[in-house]
Amino acid sequence: MTRAVPHSGGGPLYAQVRELMVAAIVEGRWQPGDALPSENQLAAEYGVSQGTLRKALDALDADNLVVRHQGRGTFVAAHTPQRELFHFFHIAGDDGTKQLPATSRLVTCERRRGTAAECGRLDLPASARIVHLTRVRDLGGRPVILENIVVPARLFPGLVDDDIPNELYQLYEEGFGVTIHRAVEHLRAIAAGRDEARHLGVPLKSPLLEVDRLAETLDGTPAEWRTSRLGSNDHHYVSEID
Amino acid sequence: MTRAVPHSGGGPLYAQVRELMVAAIVEGRWQPGDALPSENQLAAEYGVSQGTLRKALDALDADNLVVRHQGRGTFVAAHTPQRELFHFFHIAGDDGTKQLPATSRLVTCERRRGTAAECGRLDLPASARIVHLTRVRDLGGRPVILENIVVPARLFPGLVDDDIPNELYQLYEEGFGVTIHRAVEHLRAIAAGRDEARHLGVPLKSPLLEVDRLAETLDGTPAEWRTSRLGSNDHHYVSEID
DNA sequence: GAGTGGTCTAGACCACAGA
DNA sequence: CTGTGGTCTAGACCACTCT
C-alpha cells in the first residue's frame, strides 16, 4: 500500500502517522516482539518523509510502545522480566536492591461473577464474569506480598490455575494477546487483617502498605485490578520523580 | 560569542549542546523564568544548525528544564504552584481530586548540627550544619500530613521561621537560588507514634503512610530530606506508570 | 558489504503571540 | 507586521549488526 495519510484533520503529520502505527499494533498487525519495516519502507508506506516518520517512531519509543536498536531494527515492545522489573515492579529492599519475586504460591483461583466494586473498577457491566486470583509472592525467601488480582473473564478465555506463572503480564500478552501498557497505583497504609496476618506471618493490626493498581491495555481498556499488600519492614515502594 | 562546541569528544553534537545549556542554567547565566535566546541565536552561538539546536532544546524540554511556548519563546523552568501540584505532590483524595495543602502550621524550626543519619542522607560531612523544620499541612480543612524537613544550612543562609511559605520549593528557588529538579521517594507503612497521634489526631499505633523523599538540585546535589506521614483514611498516594 | 537506525544540515513553510 | 517556536522535507554521512 502506497498511500498518503487519510484523515488529514488530525494535527501534525507525524502525530497522524503515530496514531496509524498505534492502531496497527493494537489490531495485532505487528505483534509484540516483531520487527517493524525499516524507516524507509514505512516512510514510503505512509507517504511521508523519513524525517517525519522518524518523529513518529521517536514518539512511540518515548511511550515505550517500540524499542529501537541501531543496526538491527525497530521492534514492538514486549513484556520481559527485565521490563517488568524496571517498569512495573516498584518494591525494593531497604538496601536499595530490587528484584522480582522468584517464587509465588497461588492461594485461590476462581471464575465467578464480579461484585459491584470489581465490575465498576474494571469498567465492566454489572455482574460480568471475572477471574479472581489470590497469591503470595516471596522476596528474599520469605512470603512478603499478598496479592488479590481480578481480571475480566472475557479477555482471558480458558485461564485456569495451572497456567499461572510468576510473570503475569507476559502470560497475558503471549497467551491471550492482551498487552498491559500503563497503570495507575494508589497507595495507602492499612492494618493487617486475619488473611494478611496468616499469609504474611505478621501480627494482627500491624501496618501494611497497600498498593491498588488498575492496569490498562494499549487502547485504554482496564484489564486488571490488582491489590498488593506488603508485609515486610525491610522493603518499601520506590517512586522516582523526574 | 560565535564559537563551535568545545570538547568534541562527548557523543552527539546535540547532546554536547544540551550539556552546555544545562551548565549555563546551573551557573545561573539563565535564571528560572528567564526567556532563552531564540533558536536561531542559540544555533549561531553554539555553531550548529537550527535542527541540531532544536534537538538539544527538545531534550531539555523532555527533562522539564525548559518550557517552550510557540510564538513566545523558550523559558527556563520555574517552580510554580501548578508544577508543584502536578509534579511533586502525589497525595490525592479518594474521590480523585488533588490539591495542594492550603494551610500549614510550623511546629519547630531549628538550626543545629546534623545527626549521622541526616548528614549521610544529604551527602554532607559529619556534623554539618542543617536546618530542621517540622510542620503540619492541612487538606480539606483537617491536619493530615506531618512533615519533617532537613536541609543543609550552607545552601540556605539566613533561613528563619518567618520565611516559611506553603510552597517551599518556590522559596528555595527564589530566595536562595536552589532549584529542586528531581527526587526519589520511598514509601512504607508505619504505626503512629506519640507525635503523629498528637498532631494528626489519630489513635496511637494506627497505620500511617510514610513518604521519605530525597530531593536534588539540577547538578545532583541532595538539597532536602523530607519525611511526610499521612494520617488520613480519605487520601492516598498516586503513582502513574506509563 | 548490505541494511539498519542515528546524526546533522539547509531551507521552506505554518501557527501563534505580541507590539 | 515581525519574531518566535512547530512542522516537513531531501539528502548526506556515520555507527552499528549481521551475514
CSV table of N, CA, C and O (backbone and C1' of nucleotides) in Angstrom, one decimal, chain A residues 12-14 47-49 51-52 55 70-72, chain D residues 6-12 14-18:
chain,number,residue,atom,x,y,z
A,12,PRO,N,-0.6,17.5,13.5
A,12,PRO,CA,0.7,17.3,12.8
A,12,PRO,C,0.7,16.0,12.1
A,12,PRO,O,0.2,15.0,12.6
A,13,LEU,N,1.4,15.9,10.9
A,13,LEU,CA,1.5,14.7,10.2
A,13,LEU,C,2.1,13.6,11.0
A,13,LEU,O,1.6,12.5,11.0
A,14,TYR,N,3.2,13.9,11.7
A,14,TYR,CA,3.9,12.8,12.5
A,14,TYR,C,3.0,12.2,13.5
A,14,TYR,O,3.0,11.0,13.8
A,47,GLY,N,3.6,7.6,3.0
A,47,GLY,CA,3.7,8.7,2.1
A,47,GLY,C,4.3,10.0,2.8
A,47,GLY,O,3.8,11.1,2.5
A,48,VAL,N,5.2,9.8,3.7
A,48,VAL,CA,5.8,10.9,4.4
A,48,VAL,C,7.3,10.8,4.2
A,48,VAL,O,7.9,9.8,3.8
A,49,SER,N,8.0,11.9,4.6
A,49,SER,CA,9.5,11.8,4.5
A,49,SER,C,10.0,11.0,5.6
A,49,SER,O,9.4,10.7,6.6
A,51,GLY,N,12.2,11.8,7.8
A,51,GLY,CA,12.3,12.6,9.0
A,51,GLY,C,11.0,12.6,9.8
A,51,GLY,O,11.0,12.5,11.0
A,52,THR,N,9.9,12.8,9.0
A,52,THR,CA,8.6,12.8,9.7
A,52,THR,C,8.3,11.5,10.3
A,52,THR,O,7.8,11.4,11.4
A,55,LYS,N,10.1,11.0,13.5
A,55,LYS,CA,9.5,11.7,14.6
A,55,LYS,C,8.3,10.9,15.2
A,55,LYS,O,8.1,10.8,16.4
A,70,GLN,N,20.0,0.3,17.0
A,70,GLN,CA,20.8,0.7,15.9
A,70,GLN,C,21.4,-0.5,15.2
A,70,GLN,O,21.9,-1.4,15.8
A,71,GLY,N,21.2,-0.5,13.9
A,71,GLY,CA,21.8,-1.6,13.1
A,71,GLY,C,20.9,-2.8,13.0
A,71,GLY,O,21.1,-3.7,12.2
A,72,ARG,N,19.9,-3.0,13.9
A,72,ARG,CA,19.1,-4.2,13.9
A,72,ARG,C,17.7,-3.9,13.4
A,72,ARG,O,17.1,-4.6,12.6
D,6,DG,P,8.1,24.7,19.9
D,6,DG,O5',7.3,24.7,18.5
D,6,DG,C5',5.9,24.7,18.5
D,6,DG,C4',5.4,24.0,17.3
D,6,DG,C3',6.0,22.6,17.1
D,6,DG,O3',4.9,21.7,16.6
D,6,DG,C1',6.5,23.9,15.2
D,7,DT,P,5.3,20.3,16.2
D,7,DT,O5',5.4,20.4,14.6
D,7,DT,C5',4.2,20.8,13.9
D,7,DT,C4',4.5,20.8,12.4
D,7,DT,C3',4.9,19.4,11.8
D,7,DT,O3',4.0,19.1,10.8
D,7,DT,C1',6.4,21.1,11.1
D,8,DC,P,3.9,17.6,10.2
D,8,DC,O5',5.0,17.6,9.0
D,8,DC,C5',4.7,18.4,7.9
D,8,DC,C4',5.9,18.5,7.0
D,8,DC,C3',6.5,17.1,6.7
D,8,DC,O3',6.1,16.6,5.5
D,8,DC,C1',8.1,18.9,7.0
D,9,DT,P,6.7,15.3,4.8
D,9,DT,O5',8.0,15.9,4.1
D,9,DT,C5',7.8,17.0,3.3
D,9,DT,C4',9.1,17.5,2.7
D,9,DT,C3',10.0,16.3,2.2
D,9,DT,O3',10.2,16.4,0.8
D,9,DT,C1',11.3,17.8,3.5
D,10,DA,P,10.5,15.1,-0.1
D,10,DA,O5',12.1,15.3,-0.4
D,10,DA,C5',12.6,16.6,-0.7
D,10,DA,C4',14.1,16.6,-0.7
D,10,DA,C3',14.7,15.2,-1.1
D,10,DA,O3',15.6,15.3,-2.1
D,10,DA,C1',15.5,15.9,1.0
D,11,DG,P,16.3,14.0,-2.7
D,11,DG,O5',17.8,14.1,-2.1
D,11,DG,C5',18.4,15.4,-1.9
D,11,DG,C4',19.5,15.3,-0.9
D,11,DG,C3',20.3,14.0,-1.0
D,11,DG,O3',21.7,14.2,-1.1
D,11,DG,C1',19.7,14.4,1.2
D,12,DA,P,22.7,13.2,-1.7
D,12,DA,O5',23.9,13.2,-0.7
D,12,DA,C5',24.4,14.5,-0.2
D,12,DA,C4',25.0,14.4,1.2
D,12,DA,C3',25.9,13.2,1.3
D,12,DA,O3',27.2,13.6,1.6
D,12,DA,C1',24.4,13.3,3.1
D,14,DC,P,31.2,10.0,6.9
D,14,DC,O5',30.6,9.5,8.3
D,14,DC,C5',30.2,10.5,9.2
D,14,DC,C4',29.6,9.8,10.4
D,14,DC,C3',30.3,8.5,10.9
D,14,DC,O3',30.4,8.6,12.3
D,14,DC,C1',28.1,8.0,10.4
D,15,DA,P,31.2,7.4,13.0
D,15,DA,O5',30.1,6.4,13.5
D,15,DA,C5',29.2,6.8,14.5
D,15,DA,C4',28.4,5.6,15.0
D,15,DA,C3',29.2,4.4,15.3
D,15,DA,O3',28.6,3.7,16.4
D,15,DA,C1',27.8,3.8,13.6
D,16,DC,P,29.4,2.6,17.2
D,16,DC,O5',28.4,1.4,17.0
D,16,DC,C5',27.0,1.5,17.2
D,16,DC,C4',26.2,0.5,16.5
D,16,DC,C3',26.8,-1.0,16.7
D,16,DC,O3',25.8,-1.7,17.4
D,16,DC,C1',26.2,-0.5,14.4
D,17,DT,P,26.0,-3.2,17.8
D,17,DT,O5',25.4,-4.1,16.7
D,17,DT,C5',24.0,-3.8,16.3
D,17,DT,C4',23.6,-4.9,15.2
D,17,DT,C3',24.2,-6.3,15.5
D,17,DT,O3',23.1,-7.2,15.3
D,17,DT,C1',24.7,-5.5,13.3
D,18,DC,P,23.2,-8.7,15.8
D,18,DC,O5',23.1,-9.4,14.4
D,18,DC,C5',22.2,-9.0,13.4
D,18,DC,C4',22.6,-9.5,12.0
D,18,DC,C3',23.2,-10.9,12.0
D,18,DC,O3',22.5,-11.6,11.0
D,18,DC,C1',24.6,-9.4,10.8
